[in-house]
PDB file of C-alpha atoms in Angstrom:
ATOM      1  CA  MET A   1     -12.304   2.371  -6.657  1.00 94.00           C
ATOM      2  CA  VAL A   2      -8.769   3.253  -5.587  1.00 97.00           C
ATOM      3  CA  GLY A   3      -6.734   0.163  -4.748  1.00 97.00           C
ATOM      4  CA  ILE A   4      -4.173  -0.264  -1.998  1.00 98.00           C
ATOM      5  CA  VAL A   5      -0.998  -2.379  -1.927  1.00 98.00           C
ATOM      6  CA  ILE A   6       0.747  -3.312   1.320  1.00 98.00           C
ATOM      7  CA  ILE A   7       4.491  -3.860   0.809  1.00 98.00           C
ATOM      8  CA  SER A   8       6.329  -5.571   3.642  1.00 97.00           C
ATOM      9  CA  HIS A   9       9.445  -7.636   4.220  1.00 96.00           C
ATOM     10  CA  SER A  10       7.162 -10.279   5.725  1.00 97.00           C
ATOM     11  CA  ARG A  11       4.447 -12.097   3.788  1.00 97.00           C
ATOM     12  CA  THR A  12       2.578 -12.732   7.047  1.00 97.00           C
ATOM     13  CA  LEU A  13       2.703  -9.062   8.026  1.00 97.00           C
ATOM     14  CA  ALA A  14       1.532  -7.865   4.602  1.00 98.00           C
ATOM     15  CA  GLU A  15      -1.345 -10.349   4.602  1.00 98.00           C
ATOM     16  CA  GLY A  16      -2.351  -9.411   8.157  1.00 97.00           C
ATOM     17  CA  VAL A  17      -2.332  -5.670   7.481  1.00 97.00           C
ATOM     18  CA  ALA A  18      -4.298  -6.211   4.267  1.00 97.00           C
ATOM     19  CA  GLU A  19      -6.840  -8.332   6.134  1.00 96.00           C
ATOM     20  CA  MET A  20      -7.259  -5.713   8.847  1.00 95.00           C
ATOM     21  CA  ALA A  21      -7.528  -2.840   6.362  1.00 95.00           C
ATOM     22  CA  ARG A  22     -10.157  -4.711   4.330  1.00 93.00           C
ATOM     23  CA  ALA A  23     -12.196  -5.499   7.443  1.00 92.00           C
ATOM     24  CA  LEU A  24     -12.029  -1.953   8.795  1.00 86.00           C
ATOM     25  CA  GLY A  25     -12.619  -0.558   5.302  1.00 73.00           C
ATOM     26  CA  VAL A  26     -16.037  -2.195   5.502  1.00 72.00           C
ATOM     27  CA  GLY A  27     -14.888  -5.006   3.215  1.00 71.00           C
ATOM     28  CA  LYS A  28     -15.330  -2.924   0.080  1.00 86.00           C
ATOM     29  CA  ALA A  29     -11.750  -1.709  -0.296  1.00 90.00           C
ATOM     30  CA  VAL A  30      -9.376  -3.579  -2.595  1.00 96.00           C
ATOM     31  CA  VAL A  31      -6.253  -4.185  -0.519  1.00 97.00           C
ATOM     32  CA  GLU A  32      -3.544  -6.501  -1.852  1.00 98.00           C
ATOM     33  CA  PRO A  33      -0.521  -7.770   0.083  1.00 98.00           C
ATOM     34  CA  ALA A  34       2.982  -7.949  -1.392  1.00 98.00           C
ATOM     35  CA  GLY A  35       5.166  -9.383   1.315  1.00 97.00           C
ATOM     36  CA  GLY A  36       8.388 -11.278   1.488  1.00 96.00           C
ATOM     37  CA  ASP A  37      10.568 -12.556  -1.308  1.00 94.00           C
ATOM     38  CA  LEU A  38       9.636 -14.962  -4.091  1.00 93.00           C
ATOM     39  CA  GLU A  39      10.634 -17.977  -2.003  1.00 92.00           C
ATOM     40  CA  GLY A  40       8.422 -16.951   0.918  1.00 87.00           C
ATOM     41  CA  GLY A  41      11.254 -15.678   3.106  1.00 93.00           C
ATOM     42  CA  LEU A  42      11.896 -12.214   4.449  1.00 95.00           C
ATOM     43  CA  GLY A  43      12.675  -9.578   1.853  1.00 94.00           C
ATOM     44  CA  THR A  44      10.974  -7.641  -0.890  1.00 94.00           C
ATOM     45  CA  SER A  45      10.176  -8.570  -4.461  1.00 95.00           C
ATOM     46  CA  ILE A  46       9.301  -6.147  -7.218  1.00 95.00           C
ATOM     47  CA  ASP A  47       7.600  -9.061  -9.003  1.00 96.00           C
ATOM     48  CA  LEU A  48       5.232  -9.573  -6.059  1.00 97.00           C
ATOM     49  CA  VAL A  49       4.568  -5.836  -5.877  1.00 96.00           C
ATOM     50  CA  GLU A  50       3.800  -5.687  -9.603  1.00 96.00           C
ATOM     51  CA  THR A  51       1.384  -8.610  -9.243  1.00 97.00           C
ATOM     52  CA  ALA A  52      -0.347  -6.961  -6.269  1.00 97.00           C
ATOM     53  CA  LEU A  53      -0.502  -3.649  -8.132  1.00 97.00           C
ATOM     54  CA  ALA A  54      -2.190  -5.298 -11.112  1.00 96.00           C
ATOM     55  CA  ALA A  55      -4.705  -7.011  -8.793  1.00 98.00           C
ATOM     56  CA  ALA A  56      -5.481  -3.794  -6.895  1.00 97.00           C
ATOM     57  CA  ASP A  57      -5.729  -1.553  -9.955  1.00 96.00           C
ATOM     58  CA  GLY A  58      -9.365  -1.006 -10.798  1.00 94.00           C
ATOM     59  CA  GLY A  59      -8.626   2.015 -12.964  1.00 94.00           C
ATOM     60  CA  ASP A  60      -8.858   4.745 -10.323  1.00 97.00           C
ATOM     61  CA  GLY A  61      -5.262   4.511  -9.134  1.00 97.00           C
ATOM     62  CA  VAL A  62      -3.379   2.702  -6.396  1.00 98.00           C
ATOM     63  CA  VAL A  63      -1.847   3.815  -3.106  1.00 98.00           C
ATOM     64  CA  LEU A  64       1.235   1.920  -1.948  1.00 98.00           C
ATOM     65  CA  LEU A  65       2.203   1.581   1.718  1.00 98.00           C
ATOM     66  CA  ALA A  66       5.578   0.122   2.675  1.00 97.00           C
ATOM     67  CA  ASP A  67       7.072  -0.989   5.979  1.00 95.00           C
ATOM     68  CA  LEU A  68      10.848  -0.346   5.940  1.00 91.00           C
ATOM     69  CA  GLY A  69      13.868   0.754   3.895  1.00 90.00           C
ATOM     70  CA  SER A  70      14.070  -1.588   0.927  1.00 91.00           C
ATOM     71  CA  SER A  71      10.278  -1.907   0.736  1.00 94.00           C
ATOM     72  CA  VAL A  72      10.126   1.850   0.265  1.00 96.00           C
ATOM     73  CA  LEU A  73      12.906   1.684  -2.337  1.00 95.00           C
ATOM     74  CA  THR A  74      11.083  -1.127  -4.152  1.00 94.00           C
ATOM     75  CA  ALA A  75       7.894   0.963  -4.234  1.00 95.00           C
ATOM     76  CA  LYS A  76       9.756   4.012  -5.528  1.00 95.00           C
ATOM     77  CA  MET A  77      11.497   1.933  -8.206  1.00 93.00           C
ATOM     78  CA  LEU A  78       8.177   0.458  -9.326  1.00 93.00           C
ATOM     79  CA  ILE A  79       6.592   3.904  -9.627  1.00 93.00           C
ATOM     80  CA  GLU A  80       9.588   5.242 -11.544  1.00 92.00           C
ATOM     81  CA  ASP A  81       9.782   2.254 -13.893  1.00 90.00           C
ATOM     82  CA  ALA A  82       6.041   2.168 -14.508  1.00 85.00           C
ATOM     83  CA  ASP A  83       6.032   5.890 -15.353  1.00 86.00           C
ATOM     84  CA  ARG A  84       2.497   6.236 -14.029  1.00 87.00           C
ATOM     85  CA  ASP A  85       0.961   9.185 -12.243  1.00 92.00           C
ATOM     86  CA  ASP A  86      -1.890   7.111 -10.810  1.00 97.00           C
ATOM     87  CA  VAL A  87       0.296   5.116  -8.394  1.00 97.00           C
ATOM     88  CA  LEU A  88       1.343   6.955  -5.233  1.00 98.00           C
ATOM     89  CA  LEU A  89       3.509   5.941  -2.294  1.00 98.00           C
ATOM     90  CA  ALA A  90       2.138   7.123   1.040  1.00 97.00           C
ATOM     91  CA  ASP A  91       4.520   8.321   3.744  1.00 96.00           C
ATOM     92  CA  ALA A  92       2.506   6.727   6.526  1.00 96.00           C
ATOM     93  CA  PRO A  93       2.693   4.156   9.309  1.00 95.00           C
ATOM     94  CA  LEU A  94       1.849   0.812   7.748  1.00 96.00           C
ATOM     95  CA  VAL A  95      -1.153  -0.316   9.789  1.00 96.00           C
ATOM     96  CA  GLU A  96      -2.747   3.038  10.557  1.00 95.00           C
ATOM     97  CA  GLY A  97      -2.139   4.305   7.021  1.00 97.00           C
ATOM     98  CA  ALA A  98      -3.606   1.169   5.463  1.00 97.00           C
ATOM     99  CA  VAL A  99      -6.730   1.340   7.605  1.00 96.00           C
ATOM    100  CA  ALA A 100      -7.226   5.055   6.907  1.00 96.00           C
ATOM    101  CA  ALA A 101      -6.685   4.550   3.167  1.00 97.00           C
ATOM    102  CA  ALA A 102      -9.008   1.537   2.988  1.00 96.00           C
ATOM    103  CA  SER A 103     -11.724   3.344   4.925  1.00 95.00           C
ATOM    104  CA  MET A 104     -11.531   6.288   2.540  1.00 96.00           C
ATOM    105  CA  ALA A 105     -11.280   4.103  -0.588  1.00 96.00           C
ATOM    106  CA  ALA A 106     -14.413   2.221   0.499  1.00 94.00           C
ATOM    107  CA  THR A 107     -16.351   5.499   0.244  1.00 94.00           C
ATOM    108  CA  GLY A 108     -15.382   5.840  -3.417  1.00 94.00           C
ATOM    109  CA  ALA A 109     -12.966   8.724  -2.782  1.00 96.00           C
ATOM    110  CA  ASP A 110     -10.463   9.676  -5.477  1.00 97.00           C
ATOM    111  CA  LEU A 111      -6.739   8.834  -5.474  1.00 98.00           C
ATOM    112  CA  ALA A 112      -5.580  12.127  -3.946  1.00 98.00           C
ATOM    113  CA  THR A 113      -8.078  11.814  -1.094  1.00 98.00           C
ATOM    114  CA  VAL A 114      -7.169   8.186  -0.338  1.00 97.00           C
ATOM    115  CA  HIS A 115      -3.461   9.070  -0.425  1.00 98.00           C
ATOM    116  CA  ALA A 116      -4.051  12.039   1.903  1.00 97.00           C
ATOM    117  CA  ALA A 117      -6.024   9.839   4.308  1.00 97.00           C
ATOM    118  CA  ALA A 118      -3.123   7.394   4.527  1.00 97.00           C
ATOM    119  CA  GLU A 119      -0.643  10.186   5.164  1.00 97.00           C
ATOM    120  CA  SER A 120      -2.903  11.818   7.749  1.00 95.00           C
ATOM    121  CA  ALA A 121      -2.379   8.717   9.898  1.00 90.00           C
ATOM    122  CA  ARG A 122       1.269   9.775  10.227  1.00 79.00           C
ATOM    123  CA  ASP A 123       0.224  13.174  11.520  1.00 73.00           C
ATOM    124  CA  HIS A 124      -2.281  11.691  13.982  1.00 65.00           C
ATOM    125  CA  ARG A 125       0.338   9.283  15.282  1.00 57.00           C
ATOM    126  CA  LYS A 126       2.773  12.149  15.981  1.00 59.00           C
ATOM    127  CA  ALA A 127       0.066  14.121  17.773  1.00 56.00           C
ATOM    128  CA  GLY A 128      -0.889  11.176  19.994  1.00 53.00           C
TER     129      GLY A 128
END
């Protein structure tokens, strides 16, 4: 199953989005939070993202969703440093993208389909 990692400046926000995505993904999706800095404050930590990535990675790839600026940069740096083609960053709103990705991942869809589902949330948001 494709895993999902929620990257946020806030640990509470990342955990809440992950909880919601898991629940709306029928509880089958693997969604891991990576929020805040190592001390529990606001910020981003590549170490926390790497840990969440390892926990979410079941072998079928991982979709990353990030909230703001440096979270996106952290995700891009991780992908570049890891030199993996099975980890994709979705350009999507955090909550809607996570729910769409988790719902699709729960069906057993492949990485490209889960990634596309997350990004489709961006398009639906613009249309609404």
